[in-house]
Each structure stands twice: as C-alpha cells, then as structure tokens.
Short mmCIF file of C-alpha atoms and ligand atoms in Angstrom, two decimals:
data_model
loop_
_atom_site.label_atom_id
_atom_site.label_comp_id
_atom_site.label_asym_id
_atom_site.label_seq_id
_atom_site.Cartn_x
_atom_site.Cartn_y
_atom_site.Cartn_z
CA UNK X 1112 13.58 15.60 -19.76
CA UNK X 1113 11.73 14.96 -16.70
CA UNK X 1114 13.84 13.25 -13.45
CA UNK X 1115 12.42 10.82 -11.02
CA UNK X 1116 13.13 8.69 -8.84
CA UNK X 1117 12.16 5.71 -5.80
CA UNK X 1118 14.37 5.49 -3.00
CA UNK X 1119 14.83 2.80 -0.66
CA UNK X 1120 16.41 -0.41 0.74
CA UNK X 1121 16.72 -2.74 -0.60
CA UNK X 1122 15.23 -1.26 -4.20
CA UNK X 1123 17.29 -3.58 -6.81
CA UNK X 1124 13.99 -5.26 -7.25
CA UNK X 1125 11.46 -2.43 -7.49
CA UNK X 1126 9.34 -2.15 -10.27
CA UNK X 1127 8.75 1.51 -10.24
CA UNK X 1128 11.16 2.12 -12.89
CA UNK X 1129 9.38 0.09 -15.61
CA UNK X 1130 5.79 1.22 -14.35
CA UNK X 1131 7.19 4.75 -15.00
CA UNK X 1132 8.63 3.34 -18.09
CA UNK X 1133 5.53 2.41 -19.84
CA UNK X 1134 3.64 5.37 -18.29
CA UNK X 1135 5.46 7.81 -20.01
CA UNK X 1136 5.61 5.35 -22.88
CA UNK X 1137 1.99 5.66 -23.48
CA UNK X 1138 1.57 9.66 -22.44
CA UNK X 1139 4.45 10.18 -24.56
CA UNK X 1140 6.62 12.01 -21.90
CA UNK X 1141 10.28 12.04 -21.78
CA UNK X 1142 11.64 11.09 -18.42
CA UNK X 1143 13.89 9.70 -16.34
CA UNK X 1144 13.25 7.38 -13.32
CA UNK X 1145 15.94 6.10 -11.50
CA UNK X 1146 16.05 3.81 -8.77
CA UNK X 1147 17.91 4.52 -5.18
CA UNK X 1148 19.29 2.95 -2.54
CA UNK X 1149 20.18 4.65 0.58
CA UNK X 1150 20.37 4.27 4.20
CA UNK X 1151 17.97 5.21 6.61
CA UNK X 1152 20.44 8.18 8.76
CA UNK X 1153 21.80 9.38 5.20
CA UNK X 1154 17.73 9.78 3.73
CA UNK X 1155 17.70 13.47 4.30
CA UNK X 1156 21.11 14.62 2.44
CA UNK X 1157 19.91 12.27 -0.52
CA UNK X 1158 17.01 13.86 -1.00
CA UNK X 1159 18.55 17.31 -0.96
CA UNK X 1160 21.13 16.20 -3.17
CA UNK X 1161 18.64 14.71 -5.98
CA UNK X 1162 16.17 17.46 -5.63
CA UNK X 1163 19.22 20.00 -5.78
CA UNK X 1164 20.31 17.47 -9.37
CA UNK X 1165 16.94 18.40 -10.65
CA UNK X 1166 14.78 15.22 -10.09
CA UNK X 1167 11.01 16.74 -9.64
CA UNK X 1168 9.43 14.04 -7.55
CA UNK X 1169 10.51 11.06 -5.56
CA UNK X 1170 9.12 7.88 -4.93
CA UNK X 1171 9.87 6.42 -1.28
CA UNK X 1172 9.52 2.95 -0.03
CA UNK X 1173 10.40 0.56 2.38
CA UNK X 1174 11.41 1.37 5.04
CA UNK X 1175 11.89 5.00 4.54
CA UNK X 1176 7.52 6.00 4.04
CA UNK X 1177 7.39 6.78 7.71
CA UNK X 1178 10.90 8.79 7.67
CA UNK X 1179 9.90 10.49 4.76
CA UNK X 1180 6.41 11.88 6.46
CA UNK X 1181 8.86 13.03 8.82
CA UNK X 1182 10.99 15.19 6.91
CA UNK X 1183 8.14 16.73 5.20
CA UNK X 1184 7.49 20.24 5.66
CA UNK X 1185 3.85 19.93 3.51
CA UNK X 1186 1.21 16.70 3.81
CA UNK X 1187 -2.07 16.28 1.94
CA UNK X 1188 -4.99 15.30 4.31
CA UNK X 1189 -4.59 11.47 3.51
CA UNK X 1190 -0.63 11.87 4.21
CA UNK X 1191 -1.25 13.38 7.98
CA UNK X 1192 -3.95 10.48 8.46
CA UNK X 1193 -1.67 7.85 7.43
CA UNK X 1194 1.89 9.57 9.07
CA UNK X 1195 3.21 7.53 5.73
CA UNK X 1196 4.73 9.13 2.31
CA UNK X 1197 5.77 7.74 -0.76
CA UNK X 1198 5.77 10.19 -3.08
CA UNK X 1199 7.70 13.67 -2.47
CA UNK X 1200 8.02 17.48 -4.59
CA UNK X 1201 8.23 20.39 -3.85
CA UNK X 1202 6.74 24.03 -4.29
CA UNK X 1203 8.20 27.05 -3.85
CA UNK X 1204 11.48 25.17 -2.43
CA UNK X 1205 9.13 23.32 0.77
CA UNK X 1206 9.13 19.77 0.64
CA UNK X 1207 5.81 18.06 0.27
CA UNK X 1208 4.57 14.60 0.93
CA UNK X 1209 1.72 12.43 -0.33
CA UNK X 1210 0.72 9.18 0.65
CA UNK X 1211 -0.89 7.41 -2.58
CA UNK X 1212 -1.01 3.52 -1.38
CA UNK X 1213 -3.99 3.75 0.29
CA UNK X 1214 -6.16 5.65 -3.09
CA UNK X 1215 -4.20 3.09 -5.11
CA UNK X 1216 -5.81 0.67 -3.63
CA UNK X 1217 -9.58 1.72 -3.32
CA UNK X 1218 -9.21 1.99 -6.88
CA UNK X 1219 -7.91 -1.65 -7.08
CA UNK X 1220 -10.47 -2.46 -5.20
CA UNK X 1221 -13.20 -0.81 -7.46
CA UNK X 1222 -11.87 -2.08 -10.68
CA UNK X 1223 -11.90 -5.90 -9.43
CA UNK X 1224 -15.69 -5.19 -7.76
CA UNK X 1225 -14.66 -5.74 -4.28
CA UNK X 1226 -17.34 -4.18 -1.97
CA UNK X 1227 -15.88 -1.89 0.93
CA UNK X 1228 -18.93 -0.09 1.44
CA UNK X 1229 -20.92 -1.59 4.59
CA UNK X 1230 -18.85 -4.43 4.33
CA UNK X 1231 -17.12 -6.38 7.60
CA UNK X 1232 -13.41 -6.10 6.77
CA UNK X 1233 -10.31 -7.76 7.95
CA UNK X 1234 -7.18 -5.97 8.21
CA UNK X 1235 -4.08 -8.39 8.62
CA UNK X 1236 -1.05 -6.90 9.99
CA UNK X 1237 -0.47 -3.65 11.78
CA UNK X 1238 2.51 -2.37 10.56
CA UNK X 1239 3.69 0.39 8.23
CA UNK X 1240 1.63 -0.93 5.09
CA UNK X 1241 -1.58 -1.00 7.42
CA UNK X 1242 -1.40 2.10 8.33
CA UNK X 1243 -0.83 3.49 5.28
CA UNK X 1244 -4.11 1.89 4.09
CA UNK X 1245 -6.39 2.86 6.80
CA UNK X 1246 -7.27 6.12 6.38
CA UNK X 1247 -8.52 5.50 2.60
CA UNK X 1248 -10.06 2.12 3.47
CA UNK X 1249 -12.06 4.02 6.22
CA UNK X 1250 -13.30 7.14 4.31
CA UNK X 1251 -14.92 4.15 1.60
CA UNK X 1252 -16.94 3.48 4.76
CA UNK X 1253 -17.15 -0.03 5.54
CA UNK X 1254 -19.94 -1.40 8.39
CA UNK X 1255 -16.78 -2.39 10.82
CA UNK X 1256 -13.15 -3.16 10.76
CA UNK X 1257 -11.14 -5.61 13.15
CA UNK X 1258 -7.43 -5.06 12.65
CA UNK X 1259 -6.02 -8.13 13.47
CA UNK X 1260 -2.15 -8.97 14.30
CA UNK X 1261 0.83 -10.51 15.77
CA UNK X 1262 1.26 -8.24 18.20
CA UNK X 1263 -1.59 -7.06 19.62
CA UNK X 1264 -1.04 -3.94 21.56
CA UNK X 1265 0.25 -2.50 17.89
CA UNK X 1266 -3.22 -3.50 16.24
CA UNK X 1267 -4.78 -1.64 19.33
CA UNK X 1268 -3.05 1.32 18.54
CA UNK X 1269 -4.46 1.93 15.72
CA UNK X 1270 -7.61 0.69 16.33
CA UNK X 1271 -7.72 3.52 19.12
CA UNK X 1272 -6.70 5.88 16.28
CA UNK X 1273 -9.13 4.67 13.80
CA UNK X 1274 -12.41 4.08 15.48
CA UNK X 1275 -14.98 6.82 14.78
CA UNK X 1276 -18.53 6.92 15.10
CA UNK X 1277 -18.82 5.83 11.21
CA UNK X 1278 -16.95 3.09 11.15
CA UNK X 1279 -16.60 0.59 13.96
CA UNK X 1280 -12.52 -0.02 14.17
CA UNK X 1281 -11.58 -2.76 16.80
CA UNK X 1282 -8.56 -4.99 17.20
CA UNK X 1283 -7.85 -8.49 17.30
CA UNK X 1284 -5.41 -11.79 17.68
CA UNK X 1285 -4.54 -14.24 14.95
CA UNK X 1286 -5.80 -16.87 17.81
CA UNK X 1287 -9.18 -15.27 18.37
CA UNK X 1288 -12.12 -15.70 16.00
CA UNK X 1289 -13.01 -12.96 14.00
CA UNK X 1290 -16.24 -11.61 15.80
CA UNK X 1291 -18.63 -11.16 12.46
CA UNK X 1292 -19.18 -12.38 9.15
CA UNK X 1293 -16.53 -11.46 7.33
CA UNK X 1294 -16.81 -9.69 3.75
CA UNK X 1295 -13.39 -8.92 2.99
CA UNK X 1296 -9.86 -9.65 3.66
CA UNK X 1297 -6.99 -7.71 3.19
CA UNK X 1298 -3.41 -8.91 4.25
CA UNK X 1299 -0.67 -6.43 4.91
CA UNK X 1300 1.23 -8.31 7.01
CA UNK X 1301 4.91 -9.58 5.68
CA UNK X 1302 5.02 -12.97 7.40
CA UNK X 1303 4.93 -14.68 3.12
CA UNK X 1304 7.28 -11.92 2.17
CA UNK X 1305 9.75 -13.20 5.01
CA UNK X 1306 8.94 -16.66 4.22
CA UNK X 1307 7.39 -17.15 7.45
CA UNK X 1308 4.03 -19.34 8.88
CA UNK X 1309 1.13 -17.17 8.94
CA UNK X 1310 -1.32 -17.97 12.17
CA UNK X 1311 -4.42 -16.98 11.55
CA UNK X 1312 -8.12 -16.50 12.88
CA UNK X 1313 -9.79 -20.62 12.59
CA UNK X 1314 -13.08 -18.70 10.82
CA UNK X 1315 -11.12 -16.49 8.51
CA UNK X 1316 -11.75 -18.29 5.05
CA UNK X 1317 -15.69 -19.23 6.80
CA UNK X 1318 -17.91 -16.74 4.71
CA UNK X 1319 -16.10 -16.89 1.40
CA UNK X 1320 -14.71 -13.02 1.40
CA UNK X 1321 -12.94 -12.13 -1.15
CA UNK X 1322 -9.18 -12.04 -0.27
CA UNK X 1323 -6.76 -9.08 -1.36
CA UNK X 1324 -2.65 -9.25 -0.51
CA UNK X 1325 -1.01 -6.44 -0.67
CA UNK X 1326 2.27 -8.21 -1.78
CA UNK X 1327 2.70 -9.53 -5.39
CA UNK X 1328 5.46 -11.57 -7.34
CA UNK X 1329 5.89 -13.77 -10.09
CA UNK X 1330 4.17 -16.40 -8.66
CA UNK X 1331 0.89 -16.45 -6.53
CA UNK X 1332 1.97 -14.89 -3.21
CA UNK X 1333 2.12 -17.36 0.18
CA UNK X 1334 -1.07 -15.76 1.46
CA UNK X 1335 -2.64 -15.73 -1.87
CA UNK X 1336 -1.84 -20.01 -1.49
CA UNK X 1337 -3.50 -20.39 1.58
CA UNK X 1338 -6.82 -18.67 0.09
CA UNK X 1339 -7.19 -20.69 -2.56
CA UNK X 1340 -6.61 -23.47 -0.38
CA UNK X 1341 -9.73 -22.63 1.59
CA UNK X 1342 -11.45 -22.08 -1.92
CA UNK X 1343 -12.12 -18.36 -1.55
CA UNK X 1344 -12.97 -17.54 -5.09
CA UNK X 1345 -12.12 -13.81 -5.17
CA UNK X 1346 -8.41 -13.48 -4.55
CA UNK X 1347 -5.86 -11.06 -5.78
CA UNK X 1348 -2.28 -9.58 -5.28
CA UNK X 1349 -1.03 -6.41 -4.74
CA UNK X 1350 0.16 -5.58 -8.28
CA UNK X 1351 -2.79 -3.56 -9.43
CA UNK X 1352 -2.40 -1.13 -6.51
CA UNK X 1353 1.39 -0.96 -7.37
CA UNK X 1354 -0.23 0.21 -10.81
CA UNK X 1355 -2.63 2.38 -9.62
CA UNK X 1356 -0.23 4.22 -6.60
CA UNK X 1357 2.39 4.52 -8.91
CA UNK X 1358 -0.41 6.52 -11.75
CA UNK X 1359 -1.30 8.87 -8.82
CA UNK X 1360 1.86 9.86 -8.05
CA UNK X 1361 3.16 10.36 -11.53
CA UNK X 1362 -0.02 12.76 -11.51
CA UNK X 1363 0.41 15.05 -8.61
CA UNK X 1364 3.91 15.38 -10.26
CA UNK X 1365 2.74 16.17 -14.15
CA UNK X 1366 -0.76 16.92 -13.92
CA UNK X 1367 -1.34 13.47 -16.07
CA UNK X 1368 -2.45 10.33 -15.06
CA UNK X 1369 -1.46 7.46 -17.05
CA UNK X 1370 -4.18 4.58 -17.93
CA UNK X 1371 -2.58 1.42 -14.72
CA UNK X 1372 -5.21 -1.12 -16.69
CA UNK X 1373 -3.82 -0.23 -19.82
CA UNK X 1374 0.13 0.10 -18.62
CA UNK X 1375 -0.53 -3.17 -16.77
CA UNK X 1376 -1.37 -5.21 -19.72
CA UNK X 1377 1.53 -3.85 -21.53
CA UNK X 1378 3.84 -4.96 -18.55
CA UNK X 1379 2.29 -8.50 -18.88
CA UNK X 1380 3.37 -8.90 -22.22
P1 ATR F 792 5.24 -3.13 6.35
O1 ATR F 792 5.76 -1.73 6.22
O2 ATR F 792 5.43 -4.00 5.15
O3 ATR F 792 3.84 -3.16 6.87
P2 ATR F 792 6.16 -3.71 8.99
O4 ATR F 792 5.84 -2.32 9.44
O5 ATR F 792 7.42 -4.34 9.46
O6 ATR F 792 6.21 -3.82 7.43
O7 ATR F 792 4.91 -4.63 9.38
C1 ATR F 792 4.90 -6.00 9.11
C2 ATR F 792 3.57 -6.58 9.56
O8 ATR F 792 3.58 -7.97 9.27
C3 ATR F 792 3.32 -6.46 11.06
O9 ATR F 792 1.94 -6.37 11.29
C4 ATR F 792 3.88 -7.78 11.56
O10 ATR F 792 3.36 -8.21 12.80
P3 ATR F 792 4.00 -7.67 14.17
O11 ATR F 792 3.44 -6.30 14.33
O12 ATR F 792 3.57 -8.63 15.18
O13 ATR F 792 5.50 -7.66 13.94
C5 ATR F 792 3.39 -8.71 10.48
N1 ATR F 792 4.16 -9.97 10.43
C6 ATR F 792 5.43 -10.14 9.99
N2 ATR F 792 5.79 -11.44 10.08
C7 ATR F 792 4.71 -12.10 10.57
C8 ATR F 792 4.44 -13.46 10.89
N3 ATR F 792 5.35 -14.42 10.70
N4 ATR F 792 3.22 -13.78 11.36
C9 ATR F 792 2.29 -12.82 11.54
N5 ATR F 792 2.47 -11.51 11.28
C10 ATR F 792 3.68 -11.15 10.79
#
C-alpha cells in the first residue's frame, strides 16, 4: 500500500482525503491518504518523521505552501516561479517540491471554456493563493493583467515580479476602476472565506467576464453571490481546480493521472 498525506492547519475539513479516495478508487490503487495537522515551527520534523514512516508524497496547504518551498531542496520551474508548494517527494533521499494549483487551474479553466489567451484579466487578492496562480496564468498568455488588492504595495510586488514584455502585469486598488475591458475575473482573495465585505472596483461586473473563485463550499461561495448579483453569466468555484491540482499531484507521485471530471461526478453523488 501506497502512503499519503496533506498537511496543514486547520485540515479537519480538507477534502484531499476523499479526492484521493475516489482517485485510487477508479485507477484501482491501494493507498493510504491521511490528513495532518501541524504547526507551522514543528513543519520540518513532521515531514521527516512521515517520510521516514514511509508516506511517498505529501500534500501541503494553508498556511504551510510558502514554508514548504522553503524547505525544499528540489523545485520544478513552475514551483521557483510561484515560491509556493503543495505537493512534496523525494528522490534519491532530496526533498522535492511542486506547485500544482496554478496547472490545476488552467485546466479548470479549459474544461469550462474560459478564454485566457489575449484576454484582459483580473486578479483579486495578492496573497499566497495569487501567487501561486500567476506564473501558470501568465505562461497561457493573456493581453494584460491588473492585480488588484487590499493592500496595494503587496499587489505591486508582484506586479513588479510579473510584468514581462508578453504580458502586460500592473497593479491596482479595489477603489480604482479597472483600466480596460475586462474579460475575466478571478478572485483569490479570502475576504468570503473570513466572512468579510469585499470592496471592489465600481466597473468590475461592467463587460460581463466570466467570474472564477478560487474558494468552493457547499453552497455558492460569497463572491460567487455577488456575481450573480451583477448577472455575470459565467461563474464558477474553485472545486474543479481542487480536482484537477489534486490529479496532478497524485501523478508526479505514481506516474498516473486519475480522470478529476470523472472523480468529480462520483464525489457529487
Ligand atoms: P491565501 O493564501 O488564501 O491567498 P493570504 O496570503 O492571507 O491567503 O491572502 C489573502 C488575500 O485576501 C490577500 O490578498 C488579502 O488582502 P491583503 O493583502 O490586503 O491582506 C485578501 N483579503 C482578505 N480579506 C479581505 C477583505 N476583507 N477585503 C479585501 N481583500 C481581502
């Protein structure tokens, strides 16, 4: 049998465990995926400890993506861009890092028909989940990018980072107006999560984007609400690229990728 695992805190609620559940359900592997909580200064003994009990790849989420990049010793290209991990193995005894959030979600994006490509895209938020997006959103080369956020000087950061001279990365307020026609909107930021108001640009809803939100739940997510309040007509949660990270990583680990369409109808049932 197989051992995995997703660490973080809090994790009581993840959903990792039944994704991996049904994965190996329907590739007919036998596994084991636990789920861990741990804090953030005892991360790097835990780790040791389950790699040293056998478990072959980790999961890592909040809060512990950045930490984990950290302790890496080995990152994939899109892991270095993003300076974000969530899933961890090793070879030959080094620790190595992936970052599969932002893939997972181009390939949400794909499946649901949501242009990127030299389209004018909102980013919401500027925090860890932004970052970890960028770098994949970017290489599906959209016309421009304005990240937009609470605090500016963070969305200016990585709007410094990001610009390039094929994609035209700028940063913004939730006061200002967004400064083009917007195409698509994508909301990392955790003000519905939190249960807090979400400010936002007056001409955000104005050109009908389609609307994607990186959270999910049982029921339609805050942000999700306020979209179909201002009758966007393409708007989806997060729960597909919870799908689709979650098949990538179980493939760098086996070498198989599961079917996320097919897993994600079965978890529906
Ligand atoms: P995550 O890893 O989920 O991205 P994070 O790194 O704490 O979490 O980032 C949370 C993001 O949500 C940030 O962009 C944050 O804005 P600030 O950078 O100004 O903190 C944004 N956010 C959280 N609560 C918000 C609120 N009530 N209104 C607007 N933005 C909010």
């Amino acid at each position: 049998m197989k051992k995995f695992a997703v660490i973080g805190n809090p994790i009581s609620h993840s959903l990792s465990p039944s994704i991996h559940g049904i994965f190996a359900e329907t590739l007919g592997l036998d596994i084991q995926y636990d789920a861990v909580e741990v804090e953030i200064q005892d991360f790097e003994e835990k780790l040791n400890s389950l790699f040293s009990q056998g478990y072959i790849g980790l999961n890592v989420t909040l809060p512990l993506k950045e930490k984990a990049f950290s302790v890496a010793k080995k990152h994939t290209e899109t892991c270095s861009a993003a300076r974000s991990a969530n899933t961890l193995w090793k070879e030959g005894g080094v620790l190595c890092a992936d970052s599969t959030d932002g893939a997972g979600l181009m390939e949400d994006l794909i499946s649901k028909d949501l242009k990127v490509k030299g389209s004018n895209i909102v980013v919401l938020g500027a925090g860890g989940s932004s970052k970890a997006i960028l770098p994949s959103l970017l290489k599906a080369e959209p016309k421009e990018v304005i990240i937009v956020n609470r605090t500016i000087s963070k969305a200016k950061n990585l709007a410094e980072i990001y610009n390039n001279d094929k994609v035209k990365v700028s940063h913004g307020s939730l006061i200002d107006e967004v400064p083009f026609e917007i195409d698509g909107l994508i909301n990392t930021t955790s003000a519905g999560l939190l249960g807090q108001e979400l400010i936002y640009p007056k001409n955000l809803f104005h050109f009908n984007p389609w609307s994607y939100d990186l959270s999910y739940g049982e029921k339609t997510t805050e942000f999700n609400e306020l979209a179909i309040k201002n009758n966007i007509s393409r708007v989806h949660d997060g729960l597909g690229m919870l799908f689709r990270q979650a098949a990538l990583s179980l493939k760098i680990w086996t070498g198989l990728k599961p079917n996320a369409e097919e897993a994600m109808k079965i978890f529906r049932i």
